[in-house]
Amino acid sequence: MSRKPAILFVCLGNICRSPLAEAAFRKAAAEVGLDAEADSAGTAAYHIGEPPDPRSIAIAADHGVDISHYRGRQIEARDFDLFTHIFALDHSNLANIRRIAPQGHPAHVALLMDMVPGSEGSAVPDPYYDGEGPFEYTWRIVWPAAQALVERLATSK
Ligand code: 4NP
C-alpha cells in the first residue's frame, strides 16, 4: 500500500522560501482535493520558533493563504522517516539535507524545481536580503512548482 504523500519543503532559515512553498503546495493540493501532509523546515537553526518573514506573510496573504501561524524549525533526522518527499529550495540546502540524511532512509530527496519540466536542476533564489520585490518573484516560482508537484502526486496513485 502506498503511503499518503507527506511533503517537507526545506530552505536555509525556514522564514522566507520554504513557508511560501508549503503555502503554495497547500493551496494547490486543496484546489484539486489531494489529501497530503505538508510542512517546512530550515537547514539552519537561526529562526527556530519564529513566524515567517513579514514579507512572506504578506505575499502569501496576497495569494489567499494565511501563514502567520507557521513557526520556524530545523530539519531533523526523524523527518527522513516521517516524510515521503523532502524538497530543497536550492543546491546548498540539498547538499546539507543529504549530509545529515540517515543511511537507508525512505524519503525521496530532490530539488523542488526538479518538478517543473524545463527547470530541473535550478534553484529558488534566496530573497532575504533583497527587499520586497523578490518575494512576489519567489511566489511566481514556487506556485507553478507546487502545482506540478500536486499533479504528479495526484496521478501517481
Ligand atoms: P530562507 O531565507 O532560507 O528562504 O528562509 C533566509 C532567511 C534567513 C537567513 C537567510 C536566508 N538568515 O541568514 O538569517
Short mmCIF file of C-alpha atoms and ligand atoms in Angstrom, two decimals:
data_model
loop_
_atom_site.label_atom_id
_atom_site.label_comp_id
_atom_site.label_asym_id
_atom_site.label_seq_id
_atom_site.Cartn_x
_atom_site.Cartn_y
_atom_site.Cartn_z
CA MET A 1 0.00 0.00 0.00
CA SER A 2 1.41 3.39 -0.90
CA ARG A 3 1.70 5.97 1.87
CA LYS A 4 -0.26 9.21 1.91
CA PRO A 5 2.08 11.88 0.50
CA ALA A 6 3.85 13.87 3.21
CA ILE A 7 5.96 16.70 1.80
CA LEU A 8 8.66 18.69 3.60
CA PHE A 9 9.98 21.87 1.96
CA VAL A 10 13.43 22.94 3.13
CA CYS A 11 15.36 26.21 2.74
CA LEU A 12 18.04 27.83 4.90
CA GLY A 13 16.10 29.85 7.50
CA ASN A 14 12.52 28.48 7.17
CA ILE A 15 11.14 32.02 7.22
CA CYS A 16 11.16 33.11 3.55
CA ARG A 17 11.11 30.49 0.77
CA SER A 18 10.04 27.18 2.34
CA PRO A 19 6.99 28.65 4.12
CA LEU A 20 5.89 30.07 0.74
CA ALA A 21 6.48 26.69 -0.92
CA GLU A 22 4.43 24.99 1.82
CA ALA A 23 1.65 27.58 1.40
CA ALA A 24 1.64 27.16 -2.39
CA PHE A 25 1.51 23.38 -2.02
CA ARG A 26 -1.36 23.52 0.48
CA LYS A 27 -3.30 25.82 -1.85
CA ALA A 28 -2.59 23.70 -4.95
CA ALA A 29 -3.50 20.46 -3.13
CA ALA A 30 -6.75 21.96 -1.81
CA GLU A 31 -7.72 23.10 -5.31
CA VAL A 32 -7.68 19.54 -6.64
CA GLY A 33 -8.71 17.78 -3.41
CA LEU A 34 -5.37 15.99 -2.94
CA ASP A 35 -5.04 14.50 0.55
CA ALA A 36 -1.43 15.20 1.61
CA GLU A 37 0.56 16.39 4.61
CA ALA A 38 2.87 19.39 4.28
CA ASP A 39 5.44 21.12 6.46
CA SER A 40 8.58 23.19 6.04
CA ALA A 41 11.92 23.43 7.83
CA GLY A 42 15.30 25.11 7.61
CA THR A 43 18.76 23.60 7.46
CA ALA A 44 19.94 26.34 9.86
CA ALA A 45 18.83 26.98 13.43
CA TYR A 46 18.69 30.80 13.09
CA HIS A 47 14.91 31.26 13.27
CA ILE A 48 13.57 28.37 15.36
CA GLY A 49 10.17 29.24 16.82
CA GLU A 50 9.81 32.44 14.80
CA PRO A 51 6.95 33.30 12.44
CA PRO A 52 7.74 33.67 8.73
CA ASP A 53 9.35 36.89 7.47
CA PRO A 54 6.65 39.62 7.28
CA ARG A 55 7.31 39.91 3.54
CA SER A 56 6.47 36.19 3.09
CA ILE A 57 3.35 36.54 5.24
CA ALA A 58 2.21 39.47 3.06
CA ILE A 59 2.81 37.70 -0.26
CA ALA A 60 1.08 34.51 0.90
CA ALA A 61 -1.88 36.60 2.08
CA ASP A 62 -2.00 38.31 -1.34
CA HIS A 63 -2.49 34.81 -2.78
CA GLY A 64 -5.11 33.78 -0.25
CA VAL A 65 -3.02 31.76 2.21
CA ASP A 66 -2.53 32.70 5.87
CA ILE A 67 0.94 31.59 7.02
CA SER A 68 1.19 33.85 10.07
CA HIS A 69 0.86 30.83 12.40
CA TYR A 70 3.75 28.90 10.79
CA ARG A 71 6.82 28.63 13.04
CA GLY A 72 10.43 28.11 12.06
CA ARG A 73 12.08 24.79 12.81
CA GLN A 74 15.23 22.95 11.80
CA ILE A 75 15.15 19.71 9.80
CA GLU A 76 15.94 16.68 11.97
CA ALA A 77 16.78 13.01 11.45
CA ARG A 78 13.25 11.77 12.09
CA ASP A 79 11.93 13.90 9.20
CA PHE A 80 13.52 11.38 6.82
CA ASP A 81 11.09 8.74 8.14
CA LEU A 82 8.06 10.97 8.65
CA PHE A 83 8.04 12.50 5.15
CA THR A 84 7.70 10.69 1.82
CA HIS A 85 9.31 13.60 -0.07
CA ILE A 86 11.81 16.24 1.03
CA PHE A 87 12.28 19.14 -1.40
CA ALA A 88 15.20 21.54 -1.16
CA LEU A 89 14.76 25.09 -2.41
CA ASP A 90 18.39 25.45 -3.55
CA HIS A 91 21.56 23.44 -4.10
CA SER A 92 23.17 24.36 -0.81
CA ASN A 93 20.05 23.23 1.08
CA LEU A 94 20.07 19.98 -0.94
CA ALA A 95 23.71 19.30 -0.07
CA ASN A 96 23.05 19.95 3.62
CA ILE A 97 19.97 17.70 3.62
CA ARG A 98 21.96 14.89 2.01
CA ARG A 99 24.78 15.38 4.52
CA ILE A 100 22.50 14.78 7.52
CA ALA A 101 20.30 12.09 5.93
CA PRO A 102 20.31 8.81 7.91
CA GLN A 103 21.55 5.86 5.83
CA GLY A 104 18.85 3.93 4.01
CA HIS A 105 16.08 6.44 4.75
CA PRO A 106 12.91 6.02 2.66
CA ALA A 107 12.22 9.69 1.78
CA HIS A 108 12.63 10.91 -1.80
CA VAL A 109 15.04 13.88 -1.69
CA ALA A 110 15.25 16.34 -4.61
CA LEU A 111 15.26 19.99 -5.63
CA LEU A 112 11.77 21.49 -5.72
CA MET A 113 12.41 22.81 -9.24
CA ASP A 114 13.07 19.26 -10.46
CA MET A 115 9.27 19.01 -10.50
CA VAL A 116 8.98 21.64 -13.23
CA PRO A 117 9.66 20.42 -16.77
CA GLY A 118 12.39 22.62 -18.26
CA SER A 119 13.54 23.95 -14.87
CA GLU A 120 15.08 20.76 -13.48
CA GLY A 121 18.27 21.42 -11.53
CA SER A 122 17.52 25.09 -10.87
CA ALA A 123 17.26 26.90 -7.54
CA VAL A 124 14.69 29.19 -5.93
CA PRO A 125 16.92 32.22 -5.13
CA ASP A 126 17.17 33.47 -1.56
CA PRO A 127 15.07 36.68 -1.30
CA TYR A 128 16.06 37.50 2.30
CA TYR A 129 18.43 40.41 1.63
CA ASP A 130 16.62 41.92 -1.36
CA GLY A 131 13.62 43.95 -0.19
CA GLU A 132 10.02 43.33 -1.20
CA GLY A 133 10.05 42.57 -4.93
CA PRO A 134 11.82 39.20 -4.73
CA PHE A 135 9.06 37.77 -2.54
CA GLU A 136 6.46 38.11 -5.29
CA TYR A 137 9.10 36.63 -7.61
CA THR A 138 9.53 33.73 -5.14
CA TRP A 139 5.78 33.07 -5.23
CA ARG A 140 5.81 33.14 -9.02
CA ILE A 141 8.43 30.37 -8.94
CA VAL A 142 7.04 28.18 -6.14
CA TRP A 143 3.39 28.33 -7.25
CA PRO A 144 3.84 26.51 -10.60
CA ALA A 145 6.30 24.13 -8.90
CA ALA A 146 3.69 23.29 -6.26
CA GLN A 147 1.04 22.78 -8.94
CA ALA A 148 3.37 20.48 -10.89
CA LEU A 149 4.15 18.50 -7.72
CA VAL A 150 0.46 18.15 -6.85
CA GLU A 151 -0.31 16.97 -10.37
CA ARG A 152 2.41 14.33 -10.14
CA LEU A 153 1.21 13.12 -6.76
CA ALA A 154 -2.41 13.10 -7.88
CA THR A 155 -1.64 11.00 -10.95
CA SER A 156 0.91 8.61 -9.40
CA LYS A 157 -1.64 6.56 -7.48
P1 4NP B 1 15.08 31.39 3.68
O1 4NP B 1 15.78 32.82 3.73
O2 4NP B 1 16.19 30.37 3.68
O3 4NP B 1 14.35 31.44 2.37
O4 4NP B 1 14.16 31.31 4.87
C1 4NP B 1 16.71 33.18 4.71
C2 4NP B 1 16.26 33.51 5.97
C3 4NP B 1 17.16 33.90 6.94
C4 4NP B 1 18.51 33.95 6.64
C5 4NP B 1 18.96 33.58 5.39
C6 4NP B 1 18.05 33.20 4.42
N1 4NP B 1 19.43 34.37 7.63
O5 4NP B 1 20.62 34.46 7.31
O6 4NP B 1 19.02 34.61 8.77
#
